[in-house]
PDB file of C-alpha atoms in Angstrom:
ATOM      1  CA  MET A   1      -2.694-198.282  65.663  1.00 67.00           C
ATOM      2  CA  SER A   2      -5.691-196.810  65.354  1.00 89.00           C
ATOM      3  CA  LEU A   3      -7.554-193.417  67.095  1.00 94.00           C
ATOM      4  CA  SER A   4      -9.652-193.221  69.440  1.00 97.00           C
ATOM      5  CA  PRO A   5     -12.506-191.599  69.531  1.00 98.00           C
ATOM      6  CA  THR A   6     -11.444-189.011  71.602  1.00 98.00           C
ATOM      7  CA  GLN A   7      -7.793-188.711  69.497  1.00 98.00           C
ATOM      8  CA  ILE A   8      -9.892-188.386  66.601  1.00 98.00           C
ATOM      9  CA  SER A   9     -12.098-185.337  67.918  1.00 98.00           C
ATOM     10  CA  ARG A  10      -9.189-183.630  69.243  1.00 97.00           C
ATOM     11  CA  ALA A  11      -7.489-184.223  66.297  1.00 97.00           C
ATOM     12  CA  ALA A  12      -9.998-182.372  64.381  1.00 97.00           C
ATOM     13  CA  LEU A  13     -10.988-179.729  67.032  1.00 97.00           C
ATOM     14  CA  LYS A  14      -7.223-178.416  66.542  1.00 96.00           C
ATOM     15  CA  ALA A  15      -7.227-178.604  63.281  1.00 96.00           C
ATOM     16  CA  TYR A  16     -10.298-176.171  63.154  1.00 93.00           C
ATOM     17  CA  ALA A  17      -7.961-174.306  65.564  1.00 94.00           C
ATOM     18  CA  ASP A  18      -5.438-174.117  63.489  1.00 96.00           C
ATOM     19  CA  LYS A  19      -7.192-173.459  60.246  1.00 96.00           C
ATOM     20  CA  ASP A  20      -5.846-176.437  58.716  1.00 98.00           C
ATOM     21  CA  ARG A  21      -8.301-177.709  55.942  1.00 97.00           C
ATOM     22  CA  PRO A  22      -6.549-180.641  54.501  1.00 98.00           C
ATOM     23  CA  ALA A  23      -6.490-182.319  58.133  1.00 98.00           C
ATOM     24  CA  ILE A  24      -9.522-181.697  58.839  1.00 97.00           C
ATOM     25  CA  GLU A  25     -10.795-183.046  55.724  1.00 97.00           C
ATOM     26  CA  ALA A  26      -8.553-186.025  56.524  1.00 97.00           C
ATOM     27  CA  LEU A  27     -10.671-186.758  59.612  1.00 97.00           C
ATOM     28  CA  ILE A  28     -13.795-186.284  58.355  1.00 98.00           C
ATOM     29  CA  ALA A  29     -15.449-189.100  56.712  1.00 98.00           C
ATOM     30  CA  PRO A  30     -17.596-188.564  53.260  1.00 98.00           C
ATOM     31  CA  ASN A  31     -21.260-189.551  54.993  1.00 97.00           C
ATOM     32  CA  PHE A  32     -20.369-187.303  57.666  1.00 97.00           C
ATOM     33  CA  HIS A  33     -23.356-185.210  58.911  1.00 96.00           C
ATOM     34  CA  PHE A  34     -23.392-182.316  61.533  1.00 93.00           C
ATOM     35  CA  THR A  35     -25.945-181.265  63.784  1.00 92.00           C
ATOM     36  CA  SER A  36     -26.448-177.968  66.242  1.00 90.00           C
ATOM     37  CA  PRO A  37     -29.354-175.964  67.600  1.00 85.00           C
ATOM     38  CA  MET A  38     -28.728-174.259  64.229  1.00 86.00           C
ATOM     39  CA  ASP A  39     -28.212-176.594  61.727  1.00 90.00           C
ATOM     40  CA  ASN A  40     -29.890-180.503  61.200  1.00 92.00           C
ATOM     41  CA  ARG A  41     -28.309-183.038  59.867  1.00 93.00           C
ATOM     42  CA  LEU A  42     -26.032-180.884  57.218  1.00 94.00           C
ATOM     43  CA  SER A  43     -24.192-182.897  54.539  1.00 95.00           C
ATOM     44  CA  ARG A  44     -20.328-183.155  55.052  1.00 97.00           C
ATOM     45  CA  ASP A  45     -20.185-180.525  52.188  1.00 95.00           C
ATOM     46  CA  THR A  46     -23.097-177.984  53.447  1.00 95.00           C
ATOM     47  CA  TYR A  47     -20.539-178.159  56.404  1.00 95.00           C
ATOM     48  CA  PHE A  48     -17.571-177.292  54.974  1.00 96.00           C
ATOM     49  CA  GLU A  49     -19.597-174.419  53.204  1.00 94.00           C
ATOM     50  CA  LEU A  50     -21.234-173.520  56.342  1.00 93.00           C
ATOM     51  CA  CYS A  51     -18.984-174.165  59.275  1.00 93.00           C
ATOM     52  CA  TRP A  52     -15.925-174.496  58.179  1.00 95.00           C
ATOM     53  CA  PRO A  53     -15.624-170.626  57.526  1.00 95.00           C
ATOM     54  CA  ASN A  54     -15.931-169.874  61.532  1.00 93.00           C
ATOM     55  CA  SER A  55     -12.796-171.403  62.065  1.00 95.00           C
ATOM     56  CA  GLU A  56     -10.996-167.858  61.333  1.00 96.00           C
ATOM     57  CA  THR A  57     -12.700-166.792  64.438  1.00 95.00           C
ATOM     58  CA  MET A  58     -11.184-169.464  66.142  1.00 94.00           C
ATOM     59  CA  ALA A  59      -7.901-168.481  68.145  1.00 95.00           C
ATOM     60  CA  GLU A  60      -7.570-171.443  70.679  1.00 95.00           C
ATOM     61  CA  VAL A  61      -9.443-174.363  71.702  1.00 96.00           C
ATOM     62  CA  GLU A  62      -8.825-176.214  74.760  1.00 96.00           C
ATOM     63  CA  ILE A  63     -10.497-179.520  75.950  1.00 97.00           C
ATOM     64  CA  VAL A  64     -12.303-179.532  79.255  1.00 97.00           C
ATOM     65  CA  HIS A  65     -13.531-183.035  79.172  1.00 98.00           C
ATOM     66  CA  ALA A  66     -12.699-185.797  76.933  1.00 98.00           C
ATOM     67  CA  ILE A  67     -14.755-189.414  77.364  1.00 98.00           C
ATOM     68  CA  ASP A  68     -15.089-192.284  74.917  1.00 98.00           C
ATOM     69  CA  ASP A  69     -17.727-194.191  74.506  1.00 97.00           C
ATOM     70  CA  GLY A  70     -17.732-197.844  72.449  1.00 97.00           C
ATOM     71  CA  ASP A  71     -17.006-195.850  68.740  1.00 98.00           C
ATOM     72  CA  ARG A  72     -18.400-192.154  70.133  1.00 98.00           C
ATOM     73  CA  ALA A  73     -16.740-189.631  72.202  1.00 98.00           C
ATOM     74  CA  TRP A  74     -17.829-186.953  74.261  1.00 98.00           C
ATOM     75  CA  ILE A  75     -15.666-183.590  74.635  1.00 97.00           C
ATOM     76  CA  VAL A  76     -16.307-179.995  76.228  1.00 97.00           C
ATOM     77  CA  TYR A  77     -14.198-177.588  75.036  1.00 96.00           C
ATOM     78  CA  GLU A  78     -13.970-174.404  75.674  1.00 95.00           C
ATOM     79  CA  VAL A  79     -12.613-171.628  72.413  1.00 94.00           C
ATOM     80  CA  ILE A  80     -10.630-168.373  72.722  1.00 95.00           C
ATOM     81  CA  THR A  81     -12.157-166.237  69.307  1.00 95.00           C
ATOM     82  CA  THR A  82      -9.845-163.817  67.645  1.00 95.00           C
ATOM     83  CA  SER A  83     -11.825-161.026  69.346  1.00 96.00           C
ATOM     84  CA  GLY A  84     -10.730-162.907  72.565  1.00 95.00           C
ATOM     85  CA  LYS A  85     -14.224-163.065  73.464  1.00 93.00           C
ATOM     86  CA  ARG A  86     -14.087-167.260  75.468  1.00 93.00           C
ATOM     87  CA  PHE A  87     -17.745-169.656  74.995  1.00 91.00           C
ATOM     88  CA  ARG A  88     -17.899-173.159  75.952  1.00 92.00           C
ATOM     89  CA  ASN A  89     -20.199-176.070  73.834  1.00 93.00           C
ATOM     90  CA  ALA A  90     -20.266-179.911  74.324  1.00 96.00           C
ATOM     91  CA  GLU A  91     -20.753-182.057  71.434  1.00 97.00           C
ATOM     92  CA  LEU A  92     -21.176-185.623  70.565  1.00 98.00           C
ATOM     93  CA  HIS A  93     -18.461-187.399  67.812  1.00 98.00           C
ATOM     94  CA  ALA A  94     -18.831-190.445  66.392  1.00 98.00           C
ATOM     95  CA  THR A  95     -16.818-192.324  64.379  1.00 98.00           C
ATOM     96  CA  ARG A  96     -16.168-194.865  61.762  1.00 97.00           C
ATOM     97  CA  ASP A  97     -13.206-196.575  60.745  1.00 95.00           C
ATOM     98  CA  GLY A  98     -11.385-193.480  61.732  1.00 95.00           C
ATOM     99  CA  LYS A  99     -13.107-191.032  60.752  1.00 97.00           C
ATOM    100  CA  LEU A 100     -15.665-188.533  62.064  1.00 98.00           C
ATOM    101  CA  VAL A 101     -19.158-189.800  61.146  1.00 98.00           C
ATOM    102  CA  ASP A 102     -21.609-187.923  62.808  1.00 98.00           C
ATOM    103  CA  VAL A 103     -21.257-184.686  65.357  1.00 97.00           C
ATOM    104  CA  GLU A 104     -23.383-183.344  67.357  1.00 95.00           C
ATOM    105  CA  VAL A 105     -22.962-179.624  69.400  1.00 93.00           C
ATOM    106  CA  TYR A 106     -23.976-178.481  72.630  1.00 91.00           C
ATOM    107  CA  PHE A 107     -23.981-175.208  73.052  1.00 84.00           C
ATOM    108  CA  GLY A 108     -22.807-172.875  74.566  1.00 66.00           C
ATOM    109  CA  TRP A 109     -22.949-170.469  77.185  1.00 70.00           C
ATOM    110  CA  GLU A 110     -20.088-167.220  77.803  1.00 75.00           C
ATOM    111  CA  VAL A 111     -17.080-167.584  79.698  1.00 76.00           C
ATOM    112  CA  PRO A 112     -17.575-166.357  82.078  1.00 83.00           C
ATOM    113  CA  HIS A 113     -21.777-166.843  82.877  1.00 78.00           C
ATOM    114  CA  SER A 114     -23.255-164.283  81.490  1.00 80.00           C
ATOM    115  CA  VAL A 115     -26.681-164.813  84.161  1.00 76.00           C
ATOM    116  CA  PRO A 116     -25.484-163.942  87.002  1.00 82.00           C
ATOM    117  CA  ARG A 117     -25.527-167.239  89.708  1.00 77.00           C
ATOM    118  CA  GLY A 118     -28.494-168.318  90.896  1.00 75.00           C
ATOM    119  CA  GLN A 119     -30.327-166.387  88.142  1.00 79.00           C
ATOM    120  CA  HIS A 120     -32.062-167.435  85.150  1.00 70.00           C
ATOM    121  CA  ARG A 121     -31.548-165.726  81.634  1.00 71.00           C
ATOM    122  CA  GLN A 122     -35.565-164.649  80.672  1.00 67.00           C
ATOM    123  CA  ASP A 123     -34.895-164.245  76.616  1.00 57.00           C
ATOM    124  CA  GLY A 124     -33.415-167.585  76.242  1.00 50.00           C
ATOM    125  CA  GLY A 125     -29.913-166.217  75.311  1.00 50.00           C
ATOM    126  CA  ALA A 126     -27.291-168.453  73.061  1.00 50.00           C
ATOM    127  CA  GLY A 127     -28.756-171.262  71.830  1.00 44.00           C
ATOM    128  CA  HIS A 128     -32.153-170.754  73.264  1.00 42.00           C
ATOM    129  CA  PRO A 129     -35.491-169.682  71.666  1.00 40.00           C
TER     130      PRO A 129
END
């Protein structure tokens, strides 16, 4: 039985929080690419070099929303870091043959939100120029 895109995504986020590199390596395809506001289509090797070390600061991941859309999963999740900070990200995960082939990350406000309700942050904040 093959896993759905959201099942693959959940397993990848769990591996990240568990700092289980063999588990996440098994879920990421050789032709994987990673894009975020700070990264433009990083290769699998570059992703592991630059992004994987961030798993050390991740204490917990809570999935808020997960929706399959064909061979893609839309995931919204909150992270609690080892220092107790919380933040929320949204990601689009493309899968093929039971593996992640492409991840696009859209981040992320702090939880609780650092901008007062009804207000706009003038300096752009996290993820904004």
